[in-house]
XYZ file of C-alpha atoms in Angstrom:
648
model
C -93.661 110.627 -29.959
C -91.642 114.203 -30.068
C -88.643 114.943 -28.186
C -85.244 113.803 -27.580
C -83.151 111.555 -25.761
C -79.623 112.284 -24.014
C -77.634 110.050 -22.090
C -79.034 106.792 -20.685
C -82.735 108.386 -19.874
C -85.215 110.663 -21.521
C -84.423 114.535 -21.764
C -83.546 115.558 -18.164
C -86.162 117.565 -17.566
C -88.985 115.010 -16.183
C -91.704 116.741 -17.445
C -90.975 116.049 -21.131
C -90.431 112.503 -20.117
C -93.878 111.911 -18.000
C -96.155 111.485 -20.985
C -94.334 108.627 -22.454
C -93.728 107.136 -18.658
C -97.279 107.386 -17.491
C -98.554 106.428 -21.088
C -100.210 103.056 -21.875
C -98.629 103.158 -25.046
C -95.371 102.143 -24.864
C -92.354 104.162 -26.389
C -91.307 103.782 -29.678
C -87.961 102.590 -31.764
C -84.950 104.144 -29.795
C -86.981 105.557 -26.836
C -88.042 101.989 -26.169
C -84.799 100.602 -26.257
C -83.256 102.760 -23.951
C -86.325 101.717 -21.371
C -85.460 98.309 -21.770
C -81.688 98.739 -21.502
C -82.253 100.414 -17.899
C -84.104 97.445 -17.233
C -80.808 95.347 -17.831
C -78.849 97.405 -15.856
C -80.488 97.623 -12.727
C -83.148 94.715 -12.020
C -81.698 92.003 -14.472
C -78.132 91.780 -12.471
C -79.980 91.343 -9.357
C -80.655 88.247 -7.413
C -81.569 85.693 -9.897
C -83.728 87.946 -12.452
C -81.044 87.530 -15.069
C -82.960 84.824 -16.648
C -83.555 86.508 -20.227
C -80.690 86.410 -22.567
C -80.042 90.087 -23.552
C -78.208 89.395 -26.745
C -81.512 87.096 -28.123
C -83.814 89.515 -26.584
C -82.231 92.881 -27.966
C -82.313 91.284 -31.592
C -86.102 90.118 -31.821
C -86.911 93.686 -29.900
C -85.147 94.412 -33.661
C -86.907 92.058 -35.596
C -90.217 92.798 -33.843
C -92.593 91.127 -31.407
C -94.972 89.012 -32.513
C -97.232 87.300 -29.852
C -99.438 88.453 -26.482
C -96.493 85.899 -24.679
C -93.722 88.965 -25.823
C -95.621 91.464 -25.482
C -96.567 90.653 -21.914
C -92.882 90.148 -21.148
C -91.707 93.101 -22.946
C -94.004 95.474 -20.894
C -92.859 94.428 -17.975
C -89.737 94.803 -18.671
C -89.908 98.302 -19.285
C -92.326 99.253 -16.564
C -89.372 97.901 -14.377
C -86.910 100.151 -16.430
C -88.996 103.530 -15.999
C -88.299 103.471 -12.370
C -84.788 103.439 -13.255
C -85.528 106.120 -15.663
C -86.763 108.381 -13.753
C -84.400 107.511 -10.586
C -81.525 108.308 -13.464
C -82.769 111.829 -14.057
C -83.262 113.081 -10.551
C -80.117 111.248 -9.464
C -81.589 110.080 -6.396
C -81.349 113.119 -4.554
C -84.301 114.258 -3.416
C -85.489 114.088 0.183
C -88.862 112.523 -0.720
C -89.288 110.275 -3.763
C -90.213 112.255 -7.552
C -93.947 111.905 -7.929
C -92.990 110.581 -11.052
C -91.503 107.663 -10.022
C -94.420 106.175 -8.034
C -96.471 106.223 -11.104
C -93.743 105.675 -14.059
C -94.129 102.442 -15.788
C -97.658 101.409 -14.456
C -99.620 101.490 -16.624
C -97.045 98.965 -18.390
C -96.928 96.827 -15.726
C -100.760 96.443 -16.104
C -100.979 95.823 -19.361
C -98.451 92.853 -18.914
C -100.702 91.638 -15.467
C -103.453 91.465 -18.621
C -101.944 89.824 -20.898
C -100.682 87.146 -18.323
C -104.122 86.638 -16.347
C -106.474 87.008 -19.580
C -105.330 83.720 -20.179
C -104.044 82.473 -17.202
C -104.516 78.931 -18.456
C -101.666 79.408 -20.900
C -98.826 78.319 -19.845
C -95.116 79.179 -21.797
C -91.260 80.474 -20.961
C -92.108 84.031 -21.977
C -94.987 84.051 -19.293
C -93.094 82.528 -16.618
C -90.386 85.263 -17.053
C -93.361 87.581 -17.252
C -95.035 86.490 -13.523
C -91.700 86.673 -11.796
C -90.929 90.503 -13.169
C -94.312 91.187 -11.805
C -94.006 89.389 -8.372
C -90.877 91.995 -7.977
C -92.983 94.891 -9.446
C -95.901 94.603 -7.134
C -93.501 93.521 -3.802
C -91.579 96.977 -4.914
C -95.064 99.279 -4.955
C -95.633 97.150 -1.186
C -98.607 95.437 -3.185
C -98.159 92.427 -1.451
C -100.850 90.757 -1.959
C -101.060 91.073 -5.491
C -96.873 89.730 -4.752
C -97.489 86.320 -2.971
C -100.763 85.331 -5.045
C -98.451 85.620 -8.684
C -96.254 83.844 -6.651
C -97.948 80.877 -6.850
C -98.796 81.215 -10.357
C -95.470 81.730 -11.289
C -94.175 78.594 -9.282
C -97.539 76.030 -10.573
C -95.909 77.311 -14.295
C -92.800 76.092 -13.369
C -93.841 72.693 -12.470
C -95.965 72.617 -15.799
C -92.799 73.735 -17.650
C -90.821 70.814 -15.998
C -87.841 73.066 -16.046
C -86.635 71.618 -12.687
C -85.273 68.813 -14.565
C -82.410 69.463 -17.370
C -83.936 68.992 -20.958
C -81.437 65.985 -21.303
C -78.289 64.433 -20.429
C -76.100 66.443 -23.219
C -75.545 69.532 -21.273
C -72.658 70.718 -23.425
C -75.020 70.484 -26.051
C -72.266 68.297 -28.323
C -75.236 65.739 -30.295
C -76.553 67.330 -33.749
C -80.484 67.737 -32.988
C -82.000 70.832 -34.326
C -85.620 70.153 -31.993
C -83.196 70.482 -28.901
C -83.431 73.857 -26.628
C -80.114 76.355 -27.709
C -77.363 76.763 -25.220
C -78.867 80.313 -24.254
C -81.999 78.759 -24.176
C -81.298 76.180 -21.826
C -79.271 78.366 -19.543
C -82.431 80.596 -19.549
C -84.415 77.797 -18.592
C -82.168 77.011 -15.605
C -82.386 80.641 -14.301
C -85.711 80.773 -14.412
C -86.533 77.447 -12.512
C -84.257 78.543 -9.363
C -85.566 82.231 -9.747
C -88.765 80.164 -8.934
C -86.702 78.973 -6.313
C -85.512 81.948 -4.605
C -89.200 83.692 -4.938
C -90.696 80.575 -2.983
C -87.792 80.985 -0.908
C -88.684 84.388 0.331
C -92.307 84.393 0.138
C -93.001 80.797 2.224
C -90.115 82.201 5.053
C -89.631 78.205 5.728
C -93.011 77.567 6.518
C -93.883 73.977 5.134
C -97.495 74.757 4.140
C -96.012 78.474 2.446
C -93.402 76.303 0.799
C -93.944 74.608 -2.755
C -90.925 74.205 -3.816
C -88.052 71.303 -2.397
C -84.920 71.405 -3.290
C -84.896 66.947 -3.976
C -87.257 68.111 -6.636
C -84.701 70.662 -8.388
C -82.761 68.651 -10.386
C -80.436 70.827 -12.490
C -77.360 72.476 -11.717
C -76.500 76.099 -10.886
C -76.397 78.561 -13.384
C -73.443 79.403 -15.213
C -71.391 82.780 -14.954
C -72.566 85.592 -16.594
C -70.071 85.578 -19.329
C -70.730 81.964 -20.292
C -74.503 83.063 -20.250
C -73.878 85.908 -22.289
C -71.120 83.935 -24.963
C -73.694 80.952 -25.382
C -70.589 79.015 -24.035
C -72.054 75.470 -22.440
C -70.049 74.664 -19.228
C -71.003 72.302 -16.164
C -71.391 73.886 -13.043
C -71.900 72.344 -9.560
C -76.212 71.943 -8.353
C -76.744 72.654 -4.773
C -74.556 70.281 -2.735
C -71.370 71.525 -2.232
C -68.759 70.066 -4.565
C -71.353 67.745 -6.717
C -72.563 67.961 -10.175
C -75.138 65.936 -11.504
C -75.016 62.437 -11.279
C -75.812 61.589 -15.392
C -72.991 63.132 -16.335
C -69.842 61.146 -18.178
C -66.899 61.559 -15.804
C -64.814 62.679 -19.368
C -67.033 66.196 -19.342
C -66.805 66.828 -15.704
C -64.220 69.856 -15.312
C -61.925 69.444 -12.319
C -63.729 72.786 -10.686
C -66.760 73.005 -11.705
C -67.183 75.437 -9.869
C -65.336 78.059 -11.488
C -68.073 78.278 -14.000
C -70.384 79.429 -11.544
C -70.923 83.246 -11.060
C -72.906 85.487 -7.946
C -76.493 83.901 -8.969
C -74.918 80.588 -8.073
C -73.525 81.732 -4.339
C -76.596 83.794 -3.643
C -79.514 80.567 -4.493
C -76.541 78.601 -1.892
C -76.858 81.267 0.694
C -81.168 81.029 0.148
C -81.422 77.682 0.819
C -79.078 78.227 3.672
C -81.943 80.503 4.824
C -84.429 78.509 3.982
C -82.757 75.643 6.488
C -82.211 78.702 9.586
C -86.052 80.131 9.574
C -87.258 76.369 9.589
C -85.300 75.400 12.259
C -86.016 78.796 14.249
C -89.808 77.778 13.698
C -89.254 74.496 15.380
C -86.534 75.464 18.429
C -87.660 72.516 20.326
C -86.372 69.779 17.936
C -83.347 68.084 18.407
C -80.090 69.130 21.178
C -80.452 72.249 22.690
C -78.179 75.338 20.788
C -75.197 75.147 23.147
C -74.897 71.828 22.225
C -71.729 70.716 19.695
C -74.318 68.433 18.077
C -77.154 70.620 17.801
C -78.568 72.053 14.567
C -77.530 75.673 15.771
C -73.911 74.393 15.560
C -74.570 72.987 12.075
C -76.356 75.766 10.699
C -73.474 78.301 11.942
C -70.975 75.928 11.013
C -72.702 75.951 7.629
C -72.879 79.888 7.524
C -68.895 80.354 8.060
C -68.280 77.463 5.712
C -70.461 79.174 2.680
C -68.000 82.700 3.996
C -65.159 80.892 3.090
C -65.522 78.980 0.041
C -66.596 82.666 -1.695
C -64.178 82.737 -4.885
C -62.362 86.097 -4.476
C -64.647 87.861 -7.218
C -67.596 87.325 -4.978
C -65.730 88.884 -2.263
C -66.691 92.440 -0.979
C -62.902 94.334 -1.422
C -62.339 97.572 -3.094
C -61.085 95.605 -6.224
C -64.418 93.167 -6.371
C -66.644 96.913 -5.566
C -65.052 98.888 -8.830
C -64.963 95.771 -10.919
C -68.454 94.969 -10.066
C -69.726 98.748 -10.413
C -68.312 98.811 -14.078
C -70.640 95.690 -14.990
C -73.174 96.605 -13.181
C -73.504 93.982 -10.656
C -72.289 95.954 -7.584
C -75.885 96.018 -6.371
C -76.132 91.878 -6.542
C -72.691 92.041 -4.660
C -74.081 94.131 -2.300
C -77.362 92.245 -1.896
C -75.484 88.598 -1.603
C -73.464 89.681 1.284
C -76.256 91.744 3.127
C -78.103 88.021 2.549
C -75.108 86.487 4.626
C -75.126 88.982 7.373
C -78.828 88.572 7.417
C -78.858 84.811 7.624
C -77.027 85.089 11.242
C -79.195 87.734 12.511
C -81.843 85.110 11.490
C -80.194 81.926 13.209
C -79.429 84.232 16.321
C -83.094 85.385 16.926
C -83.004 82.385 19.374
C -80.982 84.475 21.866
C -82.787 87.581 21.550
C -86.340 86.046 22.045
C -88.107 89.096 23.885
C -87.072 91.506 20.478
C -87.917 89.120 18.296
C -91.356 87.786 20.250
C -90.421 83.786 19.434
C -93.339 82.223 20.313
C -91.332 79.269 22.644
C -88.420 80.396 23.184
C -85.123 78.335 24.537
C -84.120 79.105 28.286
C -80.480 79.215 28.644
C -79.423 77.674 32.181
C -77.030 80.066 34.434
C -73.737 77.694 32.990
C -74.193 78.905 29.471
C -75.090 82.412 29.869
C -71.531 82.798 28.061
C -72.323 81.601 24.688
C -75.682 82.895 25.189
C -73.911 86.776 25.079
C -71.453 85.586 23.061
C -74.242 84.613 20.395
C -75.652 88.483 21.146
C -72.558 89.833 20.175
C -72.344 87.956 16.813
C -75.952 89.430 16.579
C -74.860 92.985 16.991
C -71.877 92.594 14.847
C -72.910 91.116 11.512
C -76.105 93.750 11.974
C -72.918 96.174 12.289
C -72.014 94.533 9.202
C -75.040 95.135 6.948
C -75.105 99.130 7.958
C -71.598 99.401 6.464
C -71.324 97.280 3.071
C -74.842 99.684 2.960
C -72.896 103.005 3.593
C -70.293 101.716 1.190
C -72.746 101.140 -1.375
C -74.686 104.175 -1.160
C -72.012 106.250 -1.965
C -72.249 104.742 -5.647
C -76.070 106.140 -5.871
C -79.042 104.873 -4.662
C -79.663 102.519 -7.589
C -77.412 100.327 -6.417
C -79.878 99.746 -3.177
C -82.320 98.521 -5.687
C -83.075 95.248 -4.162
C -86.567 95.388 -2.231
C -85.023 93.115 0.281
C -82.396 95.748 1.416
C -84.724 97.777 3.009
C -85.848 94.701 5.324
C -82.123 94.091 6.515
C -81.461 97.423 7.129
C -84.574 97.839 9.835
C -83.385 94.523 11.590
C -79.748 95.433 11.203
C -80.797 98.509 12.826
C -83.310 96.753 15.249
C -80.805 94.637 16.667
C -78.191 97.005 16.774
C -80.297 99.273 19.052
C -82.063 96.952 21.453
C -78.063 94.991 21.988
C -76.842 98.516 23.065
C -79.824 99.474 25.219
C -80.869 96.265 26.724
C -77.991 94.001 26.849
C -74.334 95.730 26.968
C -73.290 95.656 30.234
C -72.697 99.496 31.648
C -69.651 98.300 33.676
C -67.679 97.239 30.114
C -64.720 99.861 29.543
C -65.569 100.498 25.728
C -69.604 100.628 26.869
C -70.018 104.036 25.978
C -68.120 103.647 22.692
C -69.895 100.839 21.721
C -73.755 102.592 22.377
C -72.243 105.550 20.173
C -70.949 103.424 17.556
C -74.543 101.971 17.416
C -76.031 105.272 17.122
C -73.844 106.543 14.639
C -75.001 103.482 12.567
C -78.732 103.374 12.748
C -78.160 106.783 11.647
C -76.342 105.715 9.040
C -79.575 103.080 8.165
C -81.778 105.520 8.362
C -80.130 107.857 5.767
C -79.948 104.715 3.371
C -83.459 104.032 3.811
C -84.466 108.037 3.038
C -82.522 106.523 -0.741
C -84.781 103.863 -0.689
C -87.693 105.789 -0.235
C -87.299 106.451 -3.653
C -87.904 103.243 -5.133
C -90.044 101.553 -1.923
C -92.670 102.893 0.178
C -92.447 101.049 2.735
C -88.893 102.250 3.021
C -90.508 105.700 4.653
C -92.685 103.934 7.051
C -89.578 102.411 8.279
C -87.626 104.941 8.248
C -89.941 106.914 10.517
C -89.830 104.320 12.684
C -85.931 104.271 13.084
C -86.278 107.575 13.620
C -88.075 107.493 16.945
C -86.116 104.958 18.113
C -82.900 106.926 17.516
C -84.483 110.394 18.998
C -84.927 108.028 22.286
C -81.483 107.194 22.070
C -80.064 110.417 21.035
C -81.629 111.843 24.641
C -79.529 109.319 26.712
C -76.162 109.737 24.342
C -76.561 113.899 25.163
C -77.634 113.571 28.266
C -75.591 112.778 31.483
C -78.142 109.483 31.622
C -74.739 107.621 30.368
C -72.542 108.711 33.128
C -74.827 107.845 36.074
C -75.288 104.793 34.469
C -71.423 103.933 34.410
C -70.614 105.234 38.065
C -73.619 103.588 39.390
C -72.318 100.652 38.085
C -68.864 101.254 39.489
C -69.925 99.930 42.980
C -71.572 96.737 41.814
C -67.760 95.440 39.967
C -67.313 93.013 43.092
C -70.229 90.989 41.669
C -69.249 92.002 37.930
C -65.629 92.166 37.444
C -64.359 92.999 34.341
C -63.829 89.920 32.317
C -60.756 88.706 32.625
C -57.962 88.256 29.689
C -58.483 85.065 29.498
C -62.051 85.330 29.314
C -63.163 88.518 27.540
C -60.522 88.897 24.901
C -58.158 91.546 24.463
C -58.182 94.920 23.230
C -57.594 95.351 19.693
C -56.175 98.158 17.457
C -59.225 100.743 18.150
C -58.925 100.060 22.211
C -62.645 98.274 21.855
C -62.661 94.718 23.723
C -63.179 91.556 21.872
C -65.727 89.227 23.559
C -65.177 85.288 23.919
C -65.882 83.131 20.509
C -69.071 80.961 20.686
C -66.657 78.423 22.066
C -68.739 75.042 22.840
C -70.044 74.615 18.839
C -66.472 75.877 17.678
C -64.066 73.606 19.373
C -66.441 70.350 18.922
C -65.719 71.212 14.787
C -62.158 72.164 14.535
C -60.175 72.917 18.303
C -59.838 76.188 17.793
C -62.735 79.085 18.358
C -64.287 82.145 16.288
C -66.792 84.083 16.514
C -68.503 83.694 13.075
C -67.115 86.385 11.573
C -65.881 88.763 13.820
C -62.715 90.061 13.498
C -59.571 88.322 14.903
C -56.241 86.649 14.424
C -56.150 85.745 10.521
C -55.242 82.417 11.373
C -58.032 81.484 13.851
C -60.223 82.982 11.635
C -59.055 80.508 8.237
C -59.141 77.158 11.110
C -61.786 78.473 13.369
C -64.454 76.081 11.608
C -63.640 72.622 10.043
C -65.024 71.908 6.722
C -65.299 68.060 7.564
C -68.894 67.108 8.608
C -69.036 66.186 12.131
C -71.817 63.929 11.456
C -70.452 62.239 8.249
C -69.271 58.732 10.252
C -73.266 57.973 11.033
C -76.345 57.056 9.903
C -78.440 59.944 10.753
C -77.716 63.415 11.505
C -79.488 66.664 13.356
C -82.506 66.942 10.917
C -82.991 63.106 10.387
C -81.668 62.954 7.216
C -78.744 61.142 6.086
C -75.468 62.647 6.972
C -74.564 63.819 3.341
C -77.785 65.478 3.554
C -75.179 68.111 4.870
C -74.010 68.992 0.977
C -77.327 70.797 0.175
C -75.334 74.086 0.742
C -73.126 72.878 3.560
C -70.457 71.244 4.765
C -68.460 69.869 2.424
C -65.885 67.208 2.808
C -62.404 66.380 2.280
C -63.381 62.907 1.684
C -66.450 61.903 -0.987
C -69.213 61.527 0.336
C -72.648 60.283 -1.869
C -75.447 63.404 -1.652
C -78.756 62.832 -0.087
C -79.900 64.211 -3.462
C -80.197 61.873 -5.915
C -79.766 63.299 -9.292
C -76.057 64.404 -7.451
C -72.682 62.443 -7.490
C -69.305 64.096 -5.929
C -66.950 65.655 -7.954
C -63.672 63.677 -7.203
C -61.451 65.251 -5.773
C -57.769 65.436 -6.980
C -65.568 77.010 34.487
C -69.142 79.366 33.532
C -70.273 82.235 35.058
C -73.139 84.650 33.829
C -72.162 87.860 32.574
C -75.366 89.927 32.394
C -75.542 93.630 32.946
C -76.600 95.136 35.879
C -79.705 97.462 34.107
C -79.920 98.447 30.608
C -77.824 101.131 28.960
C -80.817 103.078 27.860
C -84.333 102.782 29.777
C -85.974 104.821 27.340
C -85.887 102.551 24.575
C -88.619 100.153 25.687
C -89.032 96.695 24.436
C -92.571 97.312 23.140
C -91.255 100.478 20.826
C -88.410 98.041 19.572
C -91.075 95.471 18.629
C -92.922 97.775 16.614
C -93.948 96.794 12.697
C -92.912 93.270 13.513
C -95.462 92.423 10.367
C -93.419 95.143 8.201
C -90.999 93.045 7.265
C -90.896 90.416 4.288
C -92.425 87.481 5.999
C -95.124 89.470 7.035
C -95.874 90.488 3.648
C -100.193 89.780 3.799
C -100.518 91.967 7.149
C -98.754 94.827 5.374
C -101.285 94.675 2.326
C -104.314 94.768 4.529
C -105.870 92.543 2.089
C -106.167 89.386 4.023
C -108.581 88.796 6.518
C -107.855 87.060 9.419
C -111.475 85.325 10.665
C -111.066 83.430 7.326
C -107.780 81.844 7.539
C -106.365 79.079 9.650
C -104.724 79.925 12.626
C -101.340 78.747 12.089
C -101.397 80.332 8.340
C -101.989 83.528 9.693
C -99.399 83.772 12.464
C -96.370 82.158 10.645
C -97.261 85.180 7.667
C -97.053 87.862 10.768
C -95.373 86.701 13.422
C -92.598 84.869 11.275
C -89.987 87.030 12.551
């Protein structure tokens, strides 16, 4: 092992570093730490992979490791840092990804798949933290297979572990027993159980039989901030209901905000199981009041959404400030994937209004009198799609390793999906800012698409997508050129006795840019607070704080949308101003000191077909076992198969 080292990765020039990358061996003394500390910097901030305590970890990598358990974990911790490694070197430049990087670290990675399945019977921490390194590692390569079947492993250790429960009551770790778990070991612990969480999360995409996880059967509470993690300082946090702790705790320890020991991980597993709740109740439209409804589980789930918006503690926010500060600890990239997750999670609950894109197996019909929130729901669509392109664009211009999340990729094709078919088969032609608005769209796909060429160099799949997005846009670069656009707008001209423009009391007002604001999703909105918004998009500051009323609508009875009991609602939700006992029982409360349809005329570009907009529905994260090609349909149950391809 010859050769020297220079900054954060091996010598710059990649060829001296490939032997020791594509070696089975791994590196040795300060070549190995320097692996393992691009590891920390890059995967461990991101979603909830922060689960190994760097400060006990760096000092036995000192000491020496002893057992397979180690070794495994230790592997696959630096096959995860080579990518980074190499992705350092080249700077993320290139066009097309470094051959380099597709093959750095595998051999690693294997070695730790050995270790783990040689004696898969075995079941300890070290593994655990081991199987959910190598779910990401495989999901990252687009082995997907090899990704959801670890995924069970990894979840079946869990329960063995019984780390969904807290180790005991004495959570500030105050009694004297020497055979109890450390601080940092029982924070690890923690992590680890709801990064369980968040893979089962993402790999069942809320179907029930996919699912083996519940969140009644996690009873511990969120993780702590990264400094207390780091400090080995014990601290109660909140668990999953809004504004509870757990419910064995002596009022005496309970800090008035509990909260404030909470960090990202703890907002990001909320805004999961926020998901979790929207794709389930996408899955099953049918149940309960239709979505217009004030009562219905639409209203709940968006009332839900802007509620989890607004209790975001200002370092969680996306600002300039939060960006910097965030960049210098190197967490920008779980900033950047928590509120991409938000975004997301509305272009999720809104697939019921765009059921032809989206293929929704039974889709709702909205009746002529609520066409209006039906386009008003569209426009959310197109906005907080809007939304993910630019935090991306923001982002990017910090490197590419900060897109290091294999989820981004996902959001950006449906950001850009939606973005595309809202412009081309739903704006209305006769608008005034029509034009602007298809150009705007454009202009941000493109923007996608250029973030997913970054990508490319840590994800495959990113490619495939990209070349996807790129047809579409070609298709919709012809009409923006052409004079397709004009004839479209004056042949539209004639047709504004049926289709005025909307009035000002009906379609907004112009705002600084000259664009036109369109009405909030008014029927949900008023029921909660009377006042409107539009779930985000931008508006008077004021509407926007009142636009959605924290107090459950649902609180005064017995049962609520889903069944459950109304404080149900605090598993991420709606929290109250008034206690309310959670449906969860290892939680207590923290005390607390005329219509008229609006459709266009014809579409604003022709030659973006449905069909081509439908494309690669199964290349997306739900339909993870079509993508692999390794699972064959005649031998699966019917309803397995489609909710694993048809999900979205």
């Amino acid at each position: 092992m010859t050769g020297t080292l220079e900054h954060v990765g091996f010598h710059t020039s990649l060829t001296t570093a490939s032997p020791r990358l594509l070696s089975p061996a791994l590196p040795a003394a300060r070549n190995l730490r320097r692996v393992v500390e691009q590891y920390f910097s890059n995967v461990h901030p991101l979603r909830c992979f922060a689960f190994v305590h760097k400060p006990s970890f760096m000092r036995q990598l000192d000491k020496g490791l002893t057992s397979d358990d180690e070794s495994a974990l230790l592997h696959i911790i630096c096959a995860q840092g080579a990518k980074f490694l190499v992705l350092s070197a080249d700077q993320g430049e290139a066009s097309s990804p470094p051959p380099l990087l597709r093959h750095a670290g595998n051999q690693w990675a294997k070695k730790a798949e050995f270790l783990l399945l040689a004696n898969f019977g075995k079941i300890s921490v070290q593994r655990l933290m081991t199987a959910i390194l190598l779910h990401d590692f495989h999901f990252r390569l687009g082995e997907y297979g090899q990704a959801l079947m670890i995924s069970g492993l990894a979840v079946r250790m869990a329960h063995a572990l019984k780390i969904n429960t807290e180790y005991n009551s004495d959570i500030l770790c105050t009694d004297e027993d020497s055979s109890a778990p450390s601080v940092a070991s029982r924070e690890s612990r923690r992590r680890l159980m709801w990064a369980c969480y968040v893979l089962d999360a993402w790999a069942g995409s809320g179907v029930d039989q996919l699912t083996l996880l519940r969140e009644n059967d996690i009873k511990i509470q969120l993780p702590s901030n990264e400094r207390n993690f780091g400090l080995r300082i014990p601290s109660v946090t909140e668990t999953l209901g809004v504004g509870h702790v757990l419910q064995f705790l002596p009022p005496a320890i309970v800090p008035r905000r509990p909260a404030a020991n909470m960090g990202i991980m703890a907002y990001y597993i909320r805004v999961v199981a926020l998901w979790k709740r929207i794709v389930r109740y996408v899955n099953h439209l049918h149940a309960g009041p239709p979505p217009w409804q004030p009562d219905s589980l639409f209203a709940a789930l968006d009332a839900d959404l802007g509620l989890w918006r607004r209790e975001l503690p200002d370092f969680v926010e996306y600002t300039t400030e939060t960006i910097y500060a965030r960049l210098d600890s190197n967490q920008l990239g779980s900033l950047v994937l928590i509120h991409c997750t938000y975004h997301h999670n509305y272009l999720e609950l809104y697939k019921l209004t765009m059921p032809d894109l989206f293929k929704l197996p039974k889709p709702f019909s909205f009746p002529p009198e609520h066409q209006e929130f039906l386009q008003t729901a569209q426009a959310n669509a197109y906005y907080h799609a809007q939304q993910i392109a630019d935090i991306l664009a923001e982002a990017a211009e910090h490197g590419s390793r900060l897109l290091s999340d294999s989820l981004l990729p996902f959001f950006v094709y449906d950001s850009s999906r939606v973005m595309l078919y809202y412009v081309a088969r739903l704006l209305d032609p006769t608008r005034p800012d029509a034009e602007v608005k298809l150009r705007d769209a454009v202009k941000a796909v493109e923007s996608n698409n250029r973030i997913l060429g970054m990508m490319s160099t840590l994800f495959p799949i990113a490619l495939s997508l990209s070349a996807t997005i790129e047809r579409w846009l070609s298709k919709m670069q012809q009409t923006v050129a052409s004079d397709d656009l004009l004839s479209s707008l004056e042949a539209g001209d004639h047709l504004e006795t049926h289709h005025p423009a909307l009035p000002d009391n009906a379609g907004g007002k112009p705002d600084k840019t000259g664009t036109y604001e369109l009405p909030p999703l008014s029927l949900h909105s008023l029921a909660r607070s009377g006042t409107s918004d539009l779930g985000g998009m931008e508006g008077d500051a004021a509407t926007r704080t009142a636009g959605w009323s924290t107090q459950n609508p649902h609180a005064g009875g017995a049962a609520s949308w889903d069944g459950t009991s109304a404080a149900a609602h605090q598993l991420v939700g709606l929290s109250q101003e008034q206690s309310v006992r959670s449906s969860l029982q290892h939680e207590r409360p923290v005390p607390l000191h005329p219509l008229r349809k609006l459709g266009p005329t014809q579409p604003m570009c022709d030659a973006l077909d449905l069909d081509d907009l439908q494309s690669f529905l199964s290349w997306d994260m739900y339909g993870i076992m079509e993508m692999g090609g390794s699972v064959f349909n005649e031998d699966m149950d019917d309803s397995v198969s489609q909710s694993w391809t048809g999900a979205i």
